[in-house]
mmCIF file of C-alpha atoms in Angstrom:
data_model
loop_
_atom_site.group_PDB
_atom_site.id
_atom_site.type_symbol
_atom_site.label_atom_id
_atom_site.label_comp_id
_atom_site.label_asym_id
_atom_site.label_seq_id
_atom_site.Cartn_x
_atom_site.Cartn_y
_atom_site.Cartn_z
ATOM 1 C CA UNK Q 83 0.840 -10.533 -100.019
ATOM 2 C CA UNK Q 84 -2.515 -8.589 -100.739
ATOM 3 C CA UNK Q 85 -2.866 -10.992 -104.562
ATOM 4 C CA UNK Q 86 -2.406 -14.455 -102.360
ATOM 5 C CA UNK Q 87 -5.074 -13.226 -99.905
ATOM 6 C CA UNK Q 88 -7.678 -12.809 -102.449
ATOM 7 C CA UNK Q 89 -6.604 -15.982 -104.317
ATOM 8 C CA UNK Q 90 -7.212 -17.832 -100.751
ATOM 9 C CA UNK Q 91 -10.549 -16.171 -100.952
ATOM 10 C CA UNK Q 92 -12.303 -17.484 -104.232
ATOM 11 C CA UNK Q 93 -15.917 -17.304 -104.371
ATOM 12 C CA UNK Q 94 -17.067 -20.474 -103.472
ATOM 13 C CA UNK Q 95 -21.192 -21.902 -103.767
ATOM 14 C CA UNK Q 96 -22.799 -24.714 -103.511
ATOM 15 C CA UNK Q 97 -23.638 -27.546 -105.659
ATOM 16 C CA UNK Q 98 -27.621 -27.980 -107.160
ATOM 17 C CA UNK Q 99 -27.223 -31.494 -106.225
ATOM 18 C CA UNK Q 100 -24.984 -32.406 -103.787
ATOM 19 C CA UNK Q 101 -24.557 -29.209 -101.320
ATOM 20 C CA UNK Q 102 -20.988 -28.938 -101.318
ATOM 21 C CA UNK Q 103 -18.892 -25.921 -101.740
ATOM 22 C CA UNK Q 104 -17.338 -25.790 -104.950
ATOM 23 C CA UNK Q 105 -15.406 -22.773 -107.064
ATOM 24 C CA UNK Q 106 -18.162 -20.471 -108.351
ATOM 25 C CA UNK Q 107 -16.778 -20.529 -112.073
ATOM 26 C CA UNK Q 108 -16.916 -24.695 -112.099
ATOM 27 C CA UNK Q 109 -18.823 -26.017 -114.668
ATOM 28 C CA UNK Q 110 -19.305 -29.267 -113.016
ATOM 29 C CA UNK Q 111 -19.513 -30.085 -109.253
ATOM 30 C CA UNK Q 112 -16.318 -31.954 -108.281
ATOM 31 C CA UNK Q 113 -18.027 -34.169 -105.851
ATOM 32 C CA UNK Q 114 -20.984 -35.286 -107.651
ATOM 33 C CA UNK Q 115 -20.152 -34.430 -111.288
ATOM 34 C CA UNK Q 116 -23.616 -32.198 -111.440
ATOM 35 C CA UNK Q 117 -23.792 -29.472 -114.381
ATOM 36 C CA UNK Q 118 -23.569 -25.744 -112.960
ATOM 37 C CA UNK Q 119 -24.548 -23.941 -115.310
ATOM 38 C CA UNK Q 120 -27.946 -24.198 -116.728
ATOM 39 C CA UNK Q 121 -27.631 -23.766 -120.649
ATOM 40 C CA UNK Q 122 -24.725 -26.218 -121.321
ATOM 41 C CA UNK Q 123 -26.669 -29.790 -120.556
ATOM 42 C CA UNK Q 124 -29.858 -31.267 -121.511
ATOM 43 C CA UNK Q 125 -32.560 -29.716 -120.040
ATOM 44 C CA UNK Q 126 -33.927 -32.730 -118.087
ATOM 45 C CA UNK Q 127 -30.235 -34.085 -116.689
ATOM 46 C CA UNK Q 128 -30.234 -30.345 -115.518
ATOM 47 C CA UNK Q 129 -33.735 -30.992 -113.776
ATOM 48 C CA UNK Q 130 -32.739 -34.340 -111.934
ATOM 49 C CA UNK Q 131 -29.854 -33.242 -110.637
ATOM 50 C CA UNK Q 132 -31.999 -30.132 -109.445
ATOM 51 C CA UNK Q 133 -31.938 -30.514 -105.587
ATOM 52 C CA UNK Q 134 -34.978 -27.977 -105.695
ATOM 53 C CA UNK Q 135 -36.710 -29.599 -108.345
ATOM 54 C CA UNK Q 136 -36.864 -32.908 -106.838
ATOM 55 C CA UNK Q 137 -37.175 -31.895 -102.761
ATOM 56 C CA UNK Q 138 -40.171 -29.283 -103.766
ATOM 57 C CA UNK Q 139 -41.591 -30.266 -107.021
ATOM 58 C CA UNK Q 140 -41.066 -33.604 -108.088
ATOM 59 C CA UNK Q 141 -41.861 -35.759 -104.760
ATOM 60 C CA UNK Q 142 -44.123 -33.970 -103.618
ATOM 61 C CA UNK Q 143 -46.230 -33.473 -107.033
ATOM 62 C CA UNK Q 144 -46.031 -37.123 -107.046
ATOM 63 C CA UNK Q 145 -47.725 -37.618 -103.496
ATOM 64 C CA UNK Q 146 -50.612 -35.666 -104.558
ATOM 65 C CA UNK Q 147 -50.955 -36.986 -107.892
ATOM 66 C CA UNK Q 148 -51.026 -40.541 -106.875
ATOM 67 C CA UNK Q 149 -54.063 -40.614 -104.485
ATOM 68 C CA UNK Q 150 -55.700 -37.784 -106.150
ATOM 69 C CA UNK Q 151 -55.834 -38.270 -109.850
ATOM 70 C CA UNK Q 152 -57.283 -42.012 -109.334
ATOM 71 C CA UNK Q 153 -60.124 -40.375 -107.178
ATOM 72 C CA UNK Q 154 -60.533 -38.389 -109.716
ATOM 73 C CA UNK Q 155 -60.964 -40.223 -112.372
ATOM 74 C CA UNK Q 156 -62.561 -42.905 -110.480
ATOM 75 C CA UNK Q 157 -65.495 -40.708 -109.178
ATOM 76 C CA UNK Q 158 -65.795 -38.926 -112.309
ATOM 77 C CA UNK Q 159 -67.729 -41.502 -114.123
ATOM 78 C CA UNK Q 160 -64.493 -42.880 -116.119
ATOM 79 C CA UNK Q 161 -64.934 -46.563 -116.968
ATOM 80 C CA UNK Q 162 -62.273 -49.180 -116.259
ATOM 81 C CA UNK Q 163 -62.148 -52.605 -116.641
ATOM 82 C CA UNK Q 164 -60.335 -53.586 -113.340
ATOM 83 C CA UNK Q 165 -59.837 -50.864 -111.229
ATOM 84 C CA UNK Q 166 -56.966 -52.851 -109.127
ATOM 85 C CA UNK Q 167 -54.921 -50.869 -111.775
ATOM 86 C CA UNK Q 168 -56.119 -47.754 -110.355
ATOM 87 C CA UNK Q 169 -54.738 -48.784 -106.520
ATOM 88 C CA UNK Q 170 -51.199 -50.029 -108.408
ATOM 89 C CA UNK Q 171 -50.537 -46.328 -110.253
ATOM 90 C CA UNK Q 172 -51.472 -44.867 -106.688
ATOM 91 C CA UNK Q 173 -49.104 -47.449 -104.991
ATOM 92 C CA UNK Q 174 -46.344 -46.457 -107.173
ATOM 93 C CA UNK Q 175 -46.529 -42.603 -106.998
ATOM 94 C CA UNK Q 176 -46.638 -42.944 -103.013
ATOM 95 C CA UNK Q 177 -43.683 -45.113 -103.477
ATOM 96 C CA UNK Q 178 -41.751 -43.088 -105.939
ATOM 97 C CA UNK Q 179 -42.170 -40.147 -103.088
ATOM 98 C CA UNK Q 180 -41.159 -42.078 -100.170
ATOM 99 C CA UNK Q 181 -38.197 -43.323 -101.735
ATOM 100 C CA UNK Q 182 -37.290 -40.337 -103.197
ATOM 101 C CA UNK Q 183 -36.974 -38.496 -99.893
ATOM 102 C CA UNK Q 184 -35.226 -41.350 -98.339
ATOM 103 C CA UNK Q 185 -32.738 -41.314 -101.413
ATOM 104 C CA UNK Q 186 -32.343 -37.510 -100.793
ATOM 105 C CA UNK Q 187 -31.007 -38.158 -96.962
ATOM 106 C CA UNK Q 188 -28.598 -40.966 -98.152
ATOM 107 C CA UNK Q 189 -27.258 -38.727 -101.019
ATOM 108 C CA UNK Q 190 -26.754 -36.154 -98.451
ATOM 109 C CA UNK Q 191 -24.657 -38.586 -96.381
ATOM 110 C CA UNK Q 192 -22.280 -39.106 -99.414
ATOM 111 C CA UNK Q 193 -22.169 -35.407 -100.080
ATOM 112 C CA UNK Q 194 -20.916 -34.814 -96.483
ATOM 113 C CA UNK Q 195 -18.597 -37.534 -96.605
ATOM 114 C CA UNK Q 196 -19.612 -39.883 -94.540
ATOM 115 C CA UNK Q 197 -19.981 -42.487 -97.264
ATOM 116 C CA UNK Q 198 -17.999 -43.393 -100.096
ATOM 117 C CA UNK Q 199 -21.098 -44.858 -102.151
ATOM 118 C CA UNK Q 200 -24.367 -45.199 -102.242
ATOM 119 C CA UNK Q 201 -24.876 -48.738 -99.988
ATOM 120 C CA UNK Q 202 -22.489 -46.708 -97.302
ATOM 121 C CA UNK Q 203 -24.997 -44.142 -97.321
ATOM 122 C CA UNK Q 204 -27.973 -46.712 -96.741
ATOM 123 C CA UNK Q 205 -25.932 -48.037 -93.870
ATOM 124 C CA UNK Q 206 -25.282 -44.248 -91.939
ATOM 125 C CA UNK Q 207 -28.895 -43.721 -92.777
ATOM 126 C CA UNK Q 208 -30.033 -46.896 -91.258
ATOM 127 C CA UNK Q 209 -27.720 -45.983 -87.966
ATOM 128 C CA UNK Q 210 -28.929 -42.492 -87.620
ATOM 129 C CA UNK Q 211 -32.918 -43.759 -88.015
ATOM 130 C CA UNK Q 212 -31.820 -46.703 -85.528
ATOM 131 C CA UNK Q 213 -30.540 -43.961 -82.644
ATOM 132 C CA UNK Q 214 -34.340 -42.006 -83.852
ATOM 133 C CA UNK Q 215 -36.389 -45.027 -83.434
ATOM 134 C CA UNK Q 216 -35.723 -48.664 -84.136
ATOM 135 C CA UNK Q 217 -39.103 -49.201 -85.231
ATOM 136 C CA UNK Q 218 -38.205 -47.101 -88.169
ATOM 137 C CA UNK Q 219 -35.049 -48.422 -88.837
ATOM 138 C CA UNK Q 220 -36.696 -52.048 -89.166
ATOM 139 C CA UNK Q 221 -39.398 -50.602 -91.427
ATOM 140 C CA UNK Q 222 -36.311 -48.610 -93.542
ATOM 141 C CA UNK Q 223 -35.065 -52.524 -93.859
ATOM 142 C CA UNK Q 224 -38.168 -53.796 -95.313
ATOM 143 C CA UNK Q 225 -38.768 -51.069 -97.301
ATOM 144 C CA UNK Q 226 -34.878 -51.968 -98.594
ATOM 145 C CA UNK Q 227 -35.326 -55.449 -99.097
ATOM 146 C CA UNK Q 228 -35.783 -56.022 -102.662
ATOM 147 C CA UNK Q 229 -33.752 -52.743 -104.025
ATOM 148 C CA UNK Q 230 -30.422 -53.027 -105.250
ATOM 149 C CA UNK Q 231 -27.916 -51.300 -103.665
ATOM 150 C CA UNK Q 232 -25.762 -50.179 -106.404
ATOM 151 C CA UNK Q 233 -23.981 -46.909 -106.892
ATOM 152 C CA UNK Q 234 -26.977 -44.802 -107.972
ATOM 153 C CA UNK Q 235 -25.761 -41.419 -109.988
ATOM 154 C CA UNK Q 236 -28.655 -39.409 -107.862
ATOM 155 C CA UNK Q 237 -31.808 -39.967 -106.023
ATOM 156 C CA UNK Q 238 -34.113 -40.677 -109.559
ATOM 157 C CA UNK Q 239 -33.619 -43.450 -110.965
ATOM 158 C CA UNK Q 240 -32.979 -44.937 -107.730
ATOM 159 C CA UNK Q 241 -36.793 -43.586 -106.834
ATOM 160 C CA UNK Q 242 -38.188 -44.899 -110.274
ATOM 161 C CA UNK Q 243 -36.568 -48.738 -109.650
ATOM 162 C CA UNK Q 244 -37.323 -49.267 -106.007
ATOM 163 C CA UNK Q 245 -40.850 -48.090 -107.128
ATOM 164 C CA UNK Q 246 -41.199 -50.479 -109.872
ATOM 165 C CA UNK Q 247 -40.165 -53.842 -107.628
ATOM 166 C CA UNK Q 248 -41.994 -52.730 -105.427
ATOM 167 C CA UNK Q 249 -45.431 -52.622 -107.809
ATOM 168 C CA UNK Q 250 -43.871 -55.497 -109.630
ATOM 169 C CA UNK Q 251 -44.802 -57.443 -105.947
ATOM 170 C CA UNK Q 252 -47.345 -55.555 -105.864
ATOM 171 C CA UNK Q 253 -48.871 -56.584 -108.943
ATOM 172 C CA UNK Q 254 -47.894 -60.063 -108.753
ATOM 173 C CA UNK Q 255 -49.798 -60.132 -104.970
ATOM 174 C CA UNK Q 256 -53.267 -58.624 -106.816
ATOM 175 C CA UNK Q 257 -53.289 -60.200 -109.780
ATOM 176 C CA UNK Q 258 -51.718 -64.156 -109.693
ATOM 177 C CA UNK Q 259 -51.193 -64.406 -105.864
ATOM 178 C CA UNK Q 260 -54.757 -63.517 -104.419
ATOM 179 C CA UNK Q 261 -56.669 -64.754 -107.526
ATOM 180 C CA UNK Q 262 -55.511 -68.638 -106.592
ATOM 181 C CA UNK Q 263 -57.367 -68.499 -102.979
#
């Protein structure tokens, strides 16, 4: 009786990526499939599926990068051609943030359970924003407009795609839309 209560009891932690409580000696999160243990994957699959990495270095390196390097470089004396290009890199590091955090919230959805997928995750996120504010819930729909909604395997490449349409319009607006009037 003493052996089954300490088998009941198995150390348990918590996934890098996902949160959940797994078995301690796992190798791989059973939810989300995220590596454990640092030395047996790649380093950078081990990095983006880093919760830590991504919440407190990534994103928000990103948001400071974007506005500031282009400053930088911009008031430094550094001579462009068009400096529209500078505005699009900015654009897309902002983006790559936002969508990154927003990402993180419907990941954390699945990991809870209350979505299956990814697009199941968008729509609990949506509801929950709606109930905050439906202001913000209308701007999470534009913001959503153009990005696929396919089962993402974390919050990174989904980031880095919505990111790109969005510069891709972007782009298109600066330099073949506004050009014509």
């Amino acid at each position: 009786m003493v052996t089954s209560g300490i088998e009941e009891g198995k150390k348990q932690i918590s996934c890098r990526n996902c949160g959940s409580l797994i078995p301690a000696e796992s190798e791989r999160c059973v939810f989300c499939g995220a590596y454990q243990i640092a030395g047996r994957v790649p380093v950078l699959k081990y990095f983006s599926e880093s919760k830590f990495f991504r919440r407190f270095l990534l994103y928000p390196f990103s948001a400071l990068l974007s506005p500031g390097l282009p400053l930088v470089l911009y008031f430094s004396g550094v001579r462009f051609a068009d400096k529209t290009w500078l505005i699009v890199f900015s654009f897309f590091g902002i983006l790559f943030c936002i969508f990154g955090y927003i990402s993180e919230w419907i990941f954390l959805h699945k990991a809870r359970g209350e979505a299956k997928d990814f697009r199941q995750g968008f729509f609990e996120w949506q509801k929950k924003l709606f109930d905050r504010s439906p202001a913000l819930s209308y701007a999470g729909m534009f913001l959503f407009v153009c990005v696929p909604l396919v089962d993402w395997p974390n919050p990174i490449p989904f980031s880095l795609s919505s990111s790109a349409i969005w510069t891709a319009i972007l782009i298109f607006l600066i330099k073949i839309l506004f050009p014509l009037f």
